[in-house]
Amino acid sequence: MAHKVTKIGVLTSGGDSPGMNAAIRAVVRTGLFHGLEVFGIMRGYQGMVEDDIIKMESRSVANIIQRGGTILKTARSKEFFEHEGRKKAYANLQKRGIDGLVIIGGDGSFRGAQKFSAEFDIPCVGLPGTIDKDMAGTDVTIGFDTAVNTAVQAIDKIRDTMDAHDRVFIVEVMGRDAGYIALHSGIATGAENILIPETKTDIEAIIHGLTEKEKRKKLVNLIVVAEGEEFGGGNEVAKVIRQRMPNADVRVTVLGHIQRGGAPTCEDRVVASHMGYYAVESLLLGRRNVMVGVINNKIHYTPLEKAVKEKHKIGTEWIKIQKILAS
Ligand code: ADP
């Protein structure tokens, strides 16, 4: 029988994503509702190692649901990779009697959680906080919707100026080695080409299409490129096109970190609230070392081990649909 948790810690770790605050709020308030003591661990695992831990009350999370970033801050922790660092971290939890953890982060953070709970027998529940949306075991991640909407708004603006001149515009979006932000923002903005790491880029076909347009004197073309795409991003793709088409006016915009910031969308706030609530419920039910996800609008638990090993796969159907709609 799993022991009943009485004091829980919550932390945000790795890359930040909009909606993390909404998740923290849900964890804190659900915990307090059940009579638990709740602690906020600052700067991810680093705060756990350095004993930067604060008591959370209901008011500690007032007025944060609409804010981007994370009030608990986030960090990458070198010390937590080492057993010694994790030992220190555990001692700091023990000191306060913290007997359950909610980790809001990406797959790296879950790898850390898995190691930690295997060594020190502390139940950990993960919430997928990543704009990349590539976690297995969930249809949605906290932050993706905001990031992709930010990308869409920016690309819409770029399209206006692209149409005014005759230009090839390349927009690089984030996503690390996943193409979700590129695919979704590209579809939503009617991009002619979308280059993602999950599929092989047929650069010859792209150049052929652009050359045909150039001949017709209508060289307006939007290419959305994922940062992890095989050529190495938007600037690299531009280099190839410029070499082959010296007369083309090719402009590159790298959207960068604006995609991580800003007020979370309604969708991200709701997803984060839903997952945050179930993170605490699942700890109370004795679940351990699982990630809380949502599949077909229902809460779904995936062992952390599986969540970090597998990636959410982009449906190939979407790639076909995009090609037809942009032709
Ligand atoms: P994300 O969670 O966004 O993927 P990272 O990959 O940077 O971010 O991981 C966040 C932190 O999780 C790391 O800085 C480290 O402290 C911890 N971590 C990641 N992988 C491991 C691991 N294999 N063992 C122990 N800790 C890890």
XYZ file of C-alpha atoms and ligand atoms in Angstrom:
354
model
C 0.000 0.000 0.000
C 1.311 3.404 -0.901
C 1.588 5.766 2.022
C -0.715 8.742 1.933
C 0.968 11.976 0.937
C 0.651 14.877 3.361
C 3.125 17.457 2.091
C 3.821 18.024 -1.548
C 6.324 20.068 -3.502
C 5.749 21.612 -6.919
C 8.418 22.797 -9.324
C 8.841 23.967 -12.898
C 11.918 22.685 -14.690
C 13.774 22.908 -18.006
C 12.379 25.148 -20.740
C 9.515 27.370 -19.586
C 6.174 27.400 -21.327
C 3.107 29.635 -21.093
C 0.528 28.086 -18.781
C 3.005 26.835 -16.184
C 1.618 29.399 -13.728
C -1.908 28.116 -14.253
C -0.643 24.600 -13.498
C 1.145 25.753 -10.316
C -2.046 27.485 -9.188
C -4.113 24.349 -9.755
C -1.638 22.137 -7.873
C -1.439 24.511 -4.917
C -5.176 25.062 -4.579
C -6.104 21.399 -5.085
C -3.501 20.402 -2.507
C -4.783 22.927 0.020
C -8.365 21.826 -0.660
C -7.368 18.318 0.424
C -5.626 19.607 3.545
C -2.097 19.054 2.258
C 0.797 21.367 2.922
C 2.174 22.647 -0.351
C 5.698 23.885 -1.042
C 6.988 25.724 -4.081
C 10.476 24.696 -5.133
C 12.301 27.549 -6.856
C 14.339 27.216 -10.082
C 13.515 23.581 -10.763
C 15.809 20.910 -9.397
C 18.454 23.529 -8.639
C 16.262 25.039 -5.922
C 15.721 21.586 -4.489
C 19.489 21.040 -4.298
C 20.084 24.512 -2.814
C 17.137 24.377 -0.415
C 15.305 27.260 -2.074
C 11.839 26.098 -1.068
C 8.875 28.218 0.004
C 5.557 27.491 1.643
C 2.616 28.121 -0.673
C -0.740 29.453 0.424
C -3.829 30.078 -1.622
C -2.874 33.764 -1.959
C 0.618 32.833 -3.222
C -0.969 31.875 -6.519
C -3.518 34.690 -6.772
C -3.611 36.596 -10.038
C -1.122 34.407 -11.901
C -3.357 32.278 -14.139
C -3.080 34.843 -16.943
C 0.679 35.342 -16.704
C 3.340 33.770 -18.918
C 6.596 32.430 -17.490
C 6.618 30.771 -14.083
C 6.530 32.396 -10.646
C 8.672 29.536 -9.340
C 11.284 30.268 -12.044
C 12.884 27.451 -13.936
C 16.446 26.309 -14.472
C 18.648 23.572 -15.725
C 20.541 21.911 -12.883
C 23.924 20.302 -13.449
C 24.107 19.098 -9.856
C 20.893 17.137 -10.185
C 22.496 14.976 -12.870
C 24.823 13.650 -10.151
C 23.808 11.311 -7.339
C 25.388 13.663 -4.783
C 23.194 16.529 -5.962
C 20.053 14.418 -5.813
C 21.009 13.228 -2.321
C 21.254 16.844 -1.169
C 17.909 17.578 -2.805
C 16.244 14.669 -1.025
C 17.646 15.763 2.335
C 16.042 19.169 1.800
C 12.671 17.552 1.128
C 12.982 15.244 4.125
C 13.752 18.186 6.367
C 10.239 19.468 5.662
C 8.544 16.103 5.405
C 7.721 16.568 1.705
C 6.504 13.166 0.539
C 5.247 13.814 -2.985
C 6.380 15.902 -5.964
C 4.711 17.484 -8.964
C 7.172 18.260 -11.742
C 6.054 20.557 -14.535
C 8.500 20.275 -17.417
C 9.636 18.402 -20.481
C 11.182 14.999 -21.059
C 14.536 15.968 -19.499
C 12.779 16.938 -16.287
C 10.894 13.644 -16.303
C 14.140 11.723 -16.749
C 15.431 13.476 -13.650
C 12.219 12.675 -11.758
C 12.424 9.034 -12.689
C 15.977 8.735 -11.409
C 15.168 10.634 -8.256
C 12.150 8.535 -7.337
C 13.993 5.285 -8.070
C 16.794 6.293 -5.705
C 14.804 7.862 -2.907
C 11.375 6.288 -3.065
C 9.422 9.511 -3.422
C 6.307 9.542 -5.631
C 6.646 11.937 -8.572
C 3.926 13.054 -10.952
C 4.848 14.905 -14.137
C 2.853 17.478 -16.078
C 3.925 18.027 -19.686
C 5.000 21.674 -19.817
C 6.509 22.207 -23.237
C 5.736 24.292 -26.294
C 7.078 21.479 -28.502
C 4.060 19.152 -27.983
C 6.112 16.059 -28.630
C 5.390 14.076 -25.454
C 3.941 10.585 -25.792
C 0.828 9.862 -23.731
C -0.962 13.147 -24.323
C -2.664 15.014 -27.148
C -1.879 18.368 -25.577
C 0.956 19.954 -23.632
C 0.948 23.074 -21.505
C 2.196 25.942 -23.667
C 1.840 24.599 -27.204
C -1.391 26.417 -27.969
C -0.010 29.791 -26.884
C 3.268 29.300 -28.738
C 1.606 28.255 -31.959
C -0.873 31.152 -31.808
C 1.999 33.574 -31.274
C 3.697 32.096 -34.338
C 0.489 32.405 -36.387
C 0.022 36.065 -35.445
C 3.607 36.866 -36.377
C 3.438 34.956 -39.677
C 0.162 36.706 -40.629
C 1.981 40.019 -40.326
C 4.906 38.764 -42.366
C 2.504 37.542 -45.062
C 1.080 41.049 -45.470
C 4.467 42.531 -46.260
C 5.413 39.492 -48.365
C 2.360 40.026 -50.565
C 3.044 43.732 -50.901
C 6.451 43.007 -52.429
C 7.185 39.882 -54.431
C 9.278 37.980 -51.984
C 10.096 34.551 -50.668
C 9.727 34.609 -46.940
C 11.211 31.955 -44.733
C 10.001 31.896 -41.144
C 11.800 29.719 -38.633
C 9.749 28.566 -35.661
C 10.718 26.688 -32.503
C 10.019 23.080 -31.536
C 13.491 21.595 -31.026
C 13.427 18.247 -32.835
C 9.644 18.281 -33.253
C 7.704 19.854 -36.110
C 4.358 20.554 -34.440
C 4.689 24.334 -34.183
C 5.858 24.482 -37.811
C 3.148 22.172 -39.102
C 0.264 23.817 -37.253
C 1.358 27.405 -37.811
C 2.147 26.631 -41.453
C -1.271 25.113 -42.067
C -3.006 27.973 -40.279
C -1.218 30.626 -42.335
C -1.472 28.839 -45.673
C 2.281 28.362 -46.058
C 3.300 26.973 -49.423
C 6.006 24.825 -47.852
C 6.458 23.454 -44.354
C 9.803 21.909 -43.460
C 9.833 19.675 -40.402
C 12.324 17.241 -38.901
C 9.912 14.325 -39.145
C 9.940 14.255 -42.942
C 12.653 14.401 -45.550
C 12.861 17.815 -47.198
C 12.629 17.671 -50.977
C 14.591 20.846 -51.666
C 14.621 20.146 -55.411
C 10.823 20.176 -55.501
C 10.769 23.458 -53.555
C 13.297 25.091 -55.901
C 11.385 23.793 -58.907
C 8.159 25.349 -57.570
C 9.887 28.662 -56.848
C 11.532 28.735 -60.284
C 8.152 28.245 -61.952
C 6.766 31.164 -59.956
C 9.785 33.293 -60.854
C 9.157 32.610 -64.539
C 5.584 33.851 -64.116
C 6.937 36.891 -62.243
C 4.921 35.955 -59.180
C 7.557 34.907 -56.713
C 5.512 35.189 -53.536
C 6.083 32.206 -51.312
C 5.948 31.461 -47.610
C 8.125 28.696 -46.213
C 7.764 27.757 -42.549
C 10.809 25.919 -41.215
C 11.120 24.103 -37.900
C 14.347 24.929 -36.061
C 15.269 21.225 -35.944
C 14.718 20.626 -39.641
C 17.492 18.736 -41.464
C 19.110 21.776 -43.164
C 19.627 23.406 -39.784
C 16.970 26.137 -39.782
C 15.684 29.061 -41.838
C 19.005 30.736 -42.627
C 20.459 27.523 -43.980
C 17.450 26.912 -46.210
C 17.728 30.512 -47.464
C 21.396 29.968 -48.314
C 20.528 27.018 -50.569
C 17.724 28.915 -52.329
C 19.875 32.026 -52.869
C 22.660 29.926 -54.368
C 20.304 28.327 -56.834
C 18.155 31.413 -57.533
C 20.427 34.480 -57.393
C 17.653 36.878 -58.471
C 15.143 35.829 -55.847
C 14.473 38.216 -52.969
C 14.624 35.826 -50.020
C 14.015 37.110 -46.491
C 14.369 35.168 -43.271
C 12.659 35.767 -39.938
C 13.614 33.689 -36.927
C 10.745 34.051 -34.465
C 12.737 32.818 -31.467
C 11.730 33.290 -27.877
C 8.608 35.369 -28.437
C 7.028 31.921 -28.875
C 7.728 31.049 -25.257
C 6.355 34.198 -23.719
C 3.080 36.032 -23.434
C -0.199 35.417 -21.693
C -1.331 31.808 -22.045
C -4.330 31.204 -24.294
C -7.630 30.045 -22.840
C -6.825 26.526 -24.043
C -3.474 26.429 -22.216
C -5.010 27.796 -19.014
C -7.742 25.164 -19.102
C -5.356 22.311 -19.941
C -2.960 23.389 -17.176
C -5.784 23.679 -14.640
C -7.145 20.263 -15.577
C -3.760 18.565 -15.389
C -2.746 20.377 -12.204
C -5.897 19.221 -10.437
C -5.313 15.598 -11.489
C -1.643 15.692 -10.513
C -2.679 16.107 -6.881
C -5.612 13.705 -7.135
C -3.314 11.042 -8.526
C -0.734 11.503 -5.752
C -3.562 11.111 -3.238
C -4.649 7.906 -4.944
C -1.143 6.530 -4.534
C -0.124 6.837 -8.176
C 3.564 7.384 -8.632
C 5.945 8.098 -11.439
C 3.342 8.857 -14.012
C 2.761 11.743 -16.379
C -0.707 13.238 -16.445
C -1.870 13.684 -20.031
C -5.092 14.281 -21.897
C -6.177 11.939 -24.697
C -9.527 12.488 -26.409
C -10.410 15.023 -23.711
C -9.935 12.464 -20.935
C -7.219 12.360 -18.334
C -4.697 9.673 -19.144
C -1.737 8.443 -17.078
C 1.492 7.292 -18.708
C 4.447 5.861 -16.768
C 7.252 8.442 -16.804
C 9.511 5.778 -18.209
C 7.318 5.433 -21.278
C 6.699 9.168 -21.614
C 10.425 9.905 -21.918
C 11.152 7.032 -24.284
C 8.444 7.609 -26.829
C 7.629 10.674 -28.871
C 4.240 11.813 -30.008
C 4.227 11.182 -33.743
C 2.991 13.647 -36.320
C 0.246 12.083 -38.446
C 1.458 11.722 -42.030
C -2.071 12.563 -43.171
C -1.477 16.185 -42.218
C 1.527 16.424 -44.472
C -0.576 15.238 -47.423
C -3.425 17.634 -46.574
C -1.049 20.605 -46.311
C 0.414 19.907 -49.764
C -3.050 19.781 -51.352
C -4.287 22.933 -49.631
C -1.209 24.961 -50.511
C -1.109 23.945 -54.195
P 13.185 19.775 -20.329
O 12.499 19.257 -19.138
O 12.579 21.056 -20.830
O 13.373 18.711 -21.401
P 16.077 19.614 -19.672
O 16.334 18.514 -20.636
O 17.003 20.751 -19.667
O 14.634 20.266 -19.859
O 16.026 18.981 -18.208
C 15.788 19.787 -17.071
C 16.607 19.336 -15.902
O 16.210 17.991 -15.532
C 18.111 19.217 -16.131
O 18.774 20.459 -16.018
C 18.518 18.289 -15.014
O 18.633 18.952 -13.785
C 17.334 17.321 -14.950
N 17.635 16.110 -15.735
C 17.463 15.911 -17.063
N 17.881 14.680 -17.435
C 18.337 14.080 -16.317
C 18.916 12.799 -16.027
N 19.116 11.884 -16.981
N 19.269 12.539 -14.729
C 19.073 13.455 -13.770
N 18.555 14.670 -13.978
C 18.183 14.995 -15.225
